[in-house]
Structures are given as structure tokens and as C-alpha cells.
XYZ file of C-alpha atoms in Angstrom:
381
model
C -8.944 -0.379 7.668
C -10.333 2.525 8.740
C -11.333 2.960 12.275
C -15.085 2.223 12.312
C -17.366 0.183 14.285
C -17.690 -3.151 12.484
C -20.943 -4.173 11.076
C -23.303 -6.484 12.690
C -21.843 -10.273 12.792
C -24.056 -12.342 10.901
C -25.532 -9.592 8.660
C -25.141 -10.196 4.834
C -23.620 -13.237 3.064
C -20.271 -13.825 2.236
C -18.756 -13.440 -1.394
C -16.355 -15.550 -2.053
C -16.201 -19.622 -1.359
C -16.541 -20.150 2.465
C -13.402 -21.776 4.368
C -15.131 -22.702 7.123
C -18.515 -22.403 8.692
C -20.278 -19.208 9.548
C -20.916 -18.400 13.120
C -17.737 -20.213 14.533
C -16.689 -17.584 17.234
C -13.178 -17.768 18.499
C -11.624 -16.739 21.759
C -8.925 -14.291 22.510
C -6.454 -16.433 25.337
C -2.993 -16.009 24.477
C -2.758 -13.019 22.339
C -0.351 -10.352 23.564
C -2.311 -6.937 24.650
C -1.348 -3.728 25.765
C -3.129 -0.531 26.825
C -2.071 3.031 25.957
C 0.462 1.629 23.560
C 2.149 3.991 21.256
C 1.521 3.042 17.335
C 4.225 5.418 15.835
C 6.941 2.903 16.447
C 4.760 0.260 14.289
C 4.555 2.785 11.043
C 7.255 3.881 8.827
C 6.401 7.329 9.297
C 6.773 6.548 12.876
C 4.191 9.185 13.802
C 0.896 8.924 15.652
C -0.299 8.328 19.248
C -1.547 5.807 21.209
C -4.216 3.241 20.843
C -6.771 2.550 24.057
C -5.722 -1.090 23.611
C -2.915 -2.757 21.220
C -3.362 -6.419 20.614
C -0.762 -8.644 18.360
C -2.062 -11.336 16.711
C -0.173 -14.698 15.853
C -2.698 -16.603 14.299
C -5.097 -16.162 11.874
C -7.272 -17.804 14.808
C -6.441 -14.706 16.843
C -7.172 -12.159 14.161
C -10.434 -13.498 13.609
C -11.113 -13.392 17.727
C -9.707 -9.834 17.917
C -12.202 -8.345 15.391
C -15.256 -10.413 16.289
C -14.666 -8.960 19.881
C -14.109 -5.598 18.469
C -17.649 -6.138 16.332
C -19.594 -7.243 18.965
C -18.861 -4.662 21.320
C -18.708 -2.025 18.786
C -15.402 -1.158 19.404
C -13.900 0.807 17.110
C -10.772 -1.244 14.931
C -7.729 -0.131 13.245
C -5.898 -3.008 11.470
C -1.789 -2.793 11.250
C -0.031 -4.767 9.013
C 3.256 -3.375 8.329
C 2.529 0.230 8.901
C 4.071 1.732 5.792
C 0.678 3.156 4.683
C -0.184 4.301 7.639
C -1.003 8.328 8.622
C -2.198 8.157 12.340
C -3.551 11.129 14.823
C -1.191 12.333 16.998
C -3.910 12.020 19.491
C -3.909 8.209 18.557
C -6.372 6.056 18.208
C -9.477 5.657 20.669
C -10.354 2.028 20.073
C -8.653 -1.370 19.557
C -5.629 -1.876 17.178
C -4.869 -4.833 15.897
C -1.379 -5.500 14.608
C -1.345 -8.735 12.496
C 1.958 -10.374 12.991
C 0.892 -13.733 11.674
C 3.514 -15.925 9.622
C 3.619 -18.671 6.937
C 5.178 -19.028 3.178
C 4.123 -21.482 1.343
C 5.209 -22.562 -1.738
C 4.647 -25.591 -3.953
C 5.853 -25.806 -7.327
C 4.776 -21.952 -8.646
C 1.883 -21.707 -6.355
C 2.397 -19.210 -3.642
C 0.357 -18.420 -0.235
C 1.835 -15.602 2.451
C 0.245 -15.150 5.429
C -0.839 -11.777 6.311
C 1.831 -10.609 8.177
C 4.730 -11.718 6.011
C 7.188 -9.360 5.853
C 6.539 -8.806 1.813
C 9.978 -7.863 0.532
C 11.330 -10.428 2.187
C 8.874 -13.102 0.755
C 9.800 -11.292 -2.788
C 13.635 -12.290 -2.000
C 12.572 -15.991 -1.603
C 10.437 -16.348 -4.522
C 13.401 -15.436 -6.766
C 15.560 -17.734 -4.944
C 13.443 -20.009 -5.639
C 13.842 -19.289 -9.594
C 10.339 -17.807 -10.008
C 9.379 -14.897 -11.783
C 5.860 -12.600 -11.403
C 7.046 -10.178 -8.368
C 10.751 -9.489 -8.706
C 10.035 -5.941 -9.409
C 8.300 -5.537 -6.392
C 11.028 -6.033 -4.467
C 12.258 -3.485 -1.703
C 8.343 -2.449 -0.682
C 7.998 -2.267 2.668
C 5.059 -3.482 4.586
C 3.077 -7.300 4.850
C 1.984 -9.418 2.635
C -1.984 -9.069 3.589
C -1.806 -5.274 2.446
C -0.572 -6.215 -1.224
C -4.396 -6.740 -2.551
C -5.939 -3.973 -0.787
C -3.712 -1.562 -2.533
C -3.321 -3.521 -5.381
C 0.534 -2.921 -5.118
C 2.838 -2.109 -7.816
C 6.214 -0.751 -8.986
C 8.333 -0.904 -11.942
C 5.690 -2.234 -14.218
C 4.206 -5.115 -12.018
C 1.316 -5.707 -9.643
C 0.117 -8.189 -7.381
C -3.048 -8.531 -9.527
C -1.425 -9.728 -11.970
C -0.613 -12.851 -9.740
C -2.662 -12.975 -7.038
C -5.157 -15.838 -7.769
C -7.053 -15.862 -4.120
C -7.528 -13.672 -0.868
C -8.463 -15.550 2.163
C -9.816 -13.398 4.357
C -12.606 -12.879 7.135
C -15.797 -10.946 5.981
C -16.998 -9.502 9.041
C -20.397 -8.840 7.689
C -20.993 -12.376 7.302
C -18.626 -13.566 10.254
C -17.295 -16.063 8.092
C -13.434 -16.696 6.506
C -13.908 -16.765 2.577
C -12.046 -17.523 -0.323
C -12.111 -14.549 -2.864
C -10.972 -15.525 -6.109
C -8.957 -12.946 -8.415
C -11.825 -12.245 -10.797
C -13.947 -10.820 -7.397
C -11.019 -8.378 -6.494
C -12.234 -6.045 -8.111
C -8.429 -4.907 -9.131
C -7.435 -1.665 -10.660
C -4.382 0.917 -10.284
C -4.103 0.940 -6.726
C -7.534 -0.068 -5.967
C -9.197 -2.998 -4.857
C -12.868 -4.308 -3.582
C -10.927 -4.464 -0.333
C -10.218 -0.686 -0.397
C -13.412 0.306 -1.671
C -15.069 -1.290 1.139
C -12.255 -1.161 3.814
C -15.088 -2.159 6.822
C -15.866 -5.298 5.597
C -12.698 -7.632 5.206
C -9.609 -8.303 7.223
C -6.782 -10.399 4.834
C -5.688 -13.342 6.371
C -3.749 -15.078 3.624
C -2.951 -14.252 0.222
C -2.142 -17.135 -3.031
C -0.426 -16.024 -5.772
C 0.595 -17.972 -9.201
C 4.198 -17.205 -9.737
C 6.046 -18.402 -13.372
C 8.675 -20.725 -13.903
C 11.047 -19.408 -16.550
C 14.212 -21.034 -15.834
C 14.974 -18.042 -13.454
C 14.527 -15.555 -15.505
C 12.290 -12.662 -14.824
C 8.717 -11.737 -16.174
C 9.248 -9.393 -19.358
C 10.172 -5.797 -18.741
C 7.717 -3.290 -18.673
C 8.813 -0.372 -16.970
C 11.349 1.634 -19.460
C 13.735 2.707 -16.723
C 14.337 -0.462 -15.191
C 15.165 -1.676 -18.896
C 16.978 1.423 -19.774
C 18.899 0.717 -16.344
C 19.380 -3.502 -17.222
C 20.576 -2.343 -21.021
C 17.764 -4.166 -22.553
C 14.862 -3.879 -24.220
C 11.004 -3.256 -22.694
C 9.691 -6.601 -23.474
C 13.043 -8.799 -22.828
C 13.708 -11.334 -19.867
C 16.522 -10.941 -17.735
C 17.795 -13.208 -14.184
C 15.018 -12.297 -12.002
C 17.870 -11.907 -9.287
C 19.220 -9.164 -11.440
C 15.828 -7.523 -11.698
C 15.354 -7.475 -8.214
C 18.763 -6.421 -7.340
C 18.479 -3.214 -10.327
C 14.922 -2.537 -8.557
C 16.104 -2.344 -5.016
C 18.727 -0.090 -6.626
C 16.539 2.338 -7.946
C 14.391 2.201 -5.246
C 17.276 3.084 -2.695
C 18.530 5.884 -4.772
C 14.762 7.415 -4.414
C 14.852 6.720 -0.763
C 12.277 3.863 -1.227
C 13.958 1.262 0.800
C 13.677 1.347 4.499
C 16.733 2.249 6.194
C 16.433 3.778 10.013
C 19.280 6.006 9.769
C 17.990 7.527 6.461
C 15.322 10.269 7.412
C 14.070 10.168 3.601
C 12.824 6.711 4.203
C 10.764 7.362 7.074
C 7.913 7.809 4.680
C 5.091 6.118 3.717
C 6.592 5.790 0.010
C 4.869 7.498 -2.958
C 1.931 10.151 -0.733
C 0.357 10.866 -4.219
C -1.074 8.802 -6.398
C -0.858 9.750 -9.699
C -4.112 11.273 -11.307
C -5.877 9.283 -14.034
C -7.800 12.224 -15.705
C -10.605 12.188 -17.858
C -9.813 13.449 -22.049
C -11.984 17.025 -20.627
C -9.852 17.142 -17.808
C -6.662 16.230 -19.334
C -7.223 18.826 -22.181
C -7.548 21.724 -19.745
C -4.781 20.434 -17.975
C -3.145 20.746 -21.014
C -4.055 24.430 -21.236
C -2.670 25.177 -17.925
C 0.147 23.301 -18.649
C 1.063 25.946 -22.066
C -0.085 29.071 -20.005
C 2.463 27.951 -17.043
C 5.342 26.489 -18.465
C 5.184 27.545 -22.012
C 3.439 25.680 -25.164
C 6.172 23.244 -26.227
C 6.013 21.838 -22.819
C 4.819 18.431 -22.848
C 3.556 16.691 -19.374
C 4.138 12.561 -18.789
C 1.070 11.181 -19.864
C 0.016 7.287 -20.344
C -3.072 5.601 -21.422
C -5.252 4.595 -18.321
C -8.270 2.985 -20.298
C -11.720 3.669 -21.429
C -11.002 7.671 -22.646
C -8.371 8.070 -19.422
C -4.879 9.203 -19.338
C -2.898 9.242 -16.414
C -0.044 11.864 -15.486
C 2.645 11.784 -12.931
C 2.052 13.352 -9.484
C 5.459 13.799 -9.335
C 6.098 15.885 -12.275
C 2.990 17.873 -11.080
C 4.569 18.467 -7.339
C 8.011 19.776 -8.862
C 6.396 21.958 -11.645
C 4.547 23.500 -8.908
C 7.334 24.646 -7.167
C 7.874 21.763 -4.788
C 11.269 20.448 -5.743
C 13.118 17.482 -3.661
C 13.983 18.864 -0.293
C 11.217 21.441 -0.325
C 10.261 22.632 3.413
C 12.068 24.404 6.364
C 10.334 22.456 9.173
C 10.599 18.700 10.783
C 8.048 17.490 7.512
C 9.723 17.736 4.188
C 9.875 16.537 0.902
C 12.484 13.780 0.478
C 15.610 14.900 -0.892
C 15.763 11.917 -3.027
C 12.035 11.887 -4.647
C 9.485 14.312 -4.989
C 6.696 11.974 -4.193
C 7.871 11.265 -0.495
C 6.790 13.350 2.586
C 9.124 12.799 4.955
C 9.700 13.002 8.748
C 12.926 14.709 9.656
C 12.802 13.156 13.191
C 11.021 15.782 15.374
C 7.734 15.646 13.160
C 3.836 15.164 14.304
C 1.524 14.062 11.866
C 0.086 17.810 11.994
C 3.209 18.789 10.380
C 3.322 16.460 8.007
C -0.383 17.203 7.032
C 0.410 20.546 7.081
C 3.104 20.234 4.159
C 0.558 17.180 2.511
C -2.189 20.313 1.930
C 0.373 22.795 1.021
C 1.295 20.176 -2.323
C -1.581 19.826 -2.625
C -3.067 23.316 -2.846
C -0.321 24.205 -5.295
C -1.122 21.276 -7.517
C -4.033 22.465 -7.645
C -3.524 26.073 -8.065
C -1.172 25.775 -10.584
C -2.828 22.821 -13.005
C -6.593 22.409 -11.623
C -5.456 18.970 -10.857
C -6.293 17.316 -7.207
C -3.824 15.134 -5.930
C -4.862 12.228 -3.775
C -3.670 10.784 -1.021
C -2.260 6.914 -1.243
C -1.702 6.277 2.512
C -4.650 5.666 4.954
C -5.570 8.376 7.295
C -7.025 7.640 11.164
C -8.352 10.386 12.743
C -7.257 12.874 10.335
C -7.596 14.093 7.104
C -6.456 16.124 4.021
């Protein structure tokens, strides 16, 4: 959530089913609180300066109380989950950083409820152990469960929008805890209502409906996964094998966290895959032909409503930024073109300088503007 003063409590009304009466104000009692607290250790980039104040909340009530207090006092608020999608300024954050460390994994048949602070990758492993399908190809994605609906997390042919039934959140504008059904989450590619209006909701719990397919996976939708598994797209395999295969694919690209591997000191994919209109795609193809020759065919995937999605990784590589690019403390991953990494001594400004260089290079080469996937705090590209 970007760091802006919260809305006035009580303004507006909740969009979603109330979980409890509005106006109930909680108090911060035993919550862990630190001042001038480093934030870099809470991010997978291991970058960023300190927060004026850091609160660690372990219950939903503590989360809501911290948000209410910040909103009532006009204090800028930064919500941190697993920190896998954050780029924080070197100067840090002048306000309250709220680290959501709630826990809760409840499985009732094929219905799953996760507290926002639950480790996502561990939760995926538990669903597979229970013989359920629906999120097995989202294994190894770093971060917490509460972030998944915000970003509509997806990989290897799955995204959480397909299995989320409800999101329980604190509505800052209405000063109420509400339940928002899937249909009202406005999910799209790496997007949702929570990302579109980041100052409004703080996710508390996420509910899913998974599939009991007798221990088998959902139909395999991603060509690379199917190829490695030796099956056709649309086939099912044991869910445990699908998960293990995805973990292997991710590890090979530096996308599974490993403190000893600087290729994983990143936010995963730093840029989203561009989605172009038909006219923009035609102009893009002309630039590709001019630069790479008329027989070059860039990756292209239908993206609905006359739009076409292409590959950010392909664009970056063909614009002259291969794996391992860079000589400073921030470089492109040696395993995956889409990941920008901290080699151990980088600053946020080092990272942003590299990101800006890549964006400018792709724009100049192909006329396509890359958009960063991580949330920036106190900085921008």
C-alpha cells in the first residue's frame, strides 16, 4: 500500500458484506513496536532505509487498530506483508510501517481460509499435501497470502482469481471490516480493485475454493510446464508432481528465495508483460522488423478485447540487456532477464538506475513502455 495519509474514518460506505458493525475502535495494547526500525530485512530486495515507527501485528484486531490509529492521526502508513513486492527508498519511510504477521490456515473440505500473514508458498504446499488442486502451480512464490488478491498473483498458467471466493478486509473509508466476493474484486492481469485503490482496503483474510481431483492437479495450462512434465496442455498430473516441477522451474530462474543466492535478492519479475492494443502491436511489429529483421516473430498471446500481450523478458533481452547485465551492485539476474537483483551491496538508487536504463532502452528499441510490478515507496522510476 503506498504511503499516504488514510481517509477520514467513517467516510463513505463499505462495498461488500460487513463482518461486524462499523465504528468499533480497537486499541493497540501488546503489539510489538520499534522506532527508527530498519525495513530492508523485511523485503526480499534487502533494500530501503528505516521507518519512523514499525508495528508488528499478529492478530486481525491489532492490524485494524494500527490502521485506525494512523488514519485518526493522519500518519502516513505503509503495510508490509512478505516484502516480496516492495522497493523502499534509501531514506526510509517517514511514518508508521505495519508488518502483518498474522497466522491462520483453515481447511474445510476444499474450502481454504488463510490469514493475511500466512506464508504463501508454505500454504500451497499444505494444500497439495491435502490432495487439493488449484494453486499447485503457484508454488514457490515468495510473500504472504494477503498480497495474493492485490496483485492477482499468477504463474505457470494459474492465478489466484480462479480460486479466491472472498477477501476479508478492513475498509479504511468506511471504518469497517467487510467481506468482498470474487465478483467485486475486479481481477485482471496482475491487477485488482485493491491495487487500483490501494489506500482503501487492508486485507485481513483470503478465502479460496479448491478442487478435490483425487490428488491430481488442475489441467496443465502452461506450455513450458507441460513440456517438462511430458504431457499435453490440458492434461492433469499428480498435484505433488506439478508443484515439484514448478519449484524446479522457478529455482532455475532464481525465483525461489535462497539467502545464499543473490539472484534471488529481487522482487521476482520486475516488469509486467506489456498488453498492447491492435494499433500499438502493429507499430511494435514494425519496430521489431526494422531492428531484428522481417522474419522475427516476437511472443504474442491474446489478452482479450482486441489486445495482445507480449513478453517483457524478450523485449529486455532483444533491446540489449541480457542475463547478468550490469557491472555495479544492482544487475539483471544471471538466471532470468526479468529479475533485477541486489548483488549484496546495492542501494535502492542503484536498483532504480538499472531499472530506468532498461525502461529507456526498451522504449528506444521497440516503442514499448515497461511498467514496474513492485510497489515503490518514496521513489519512482
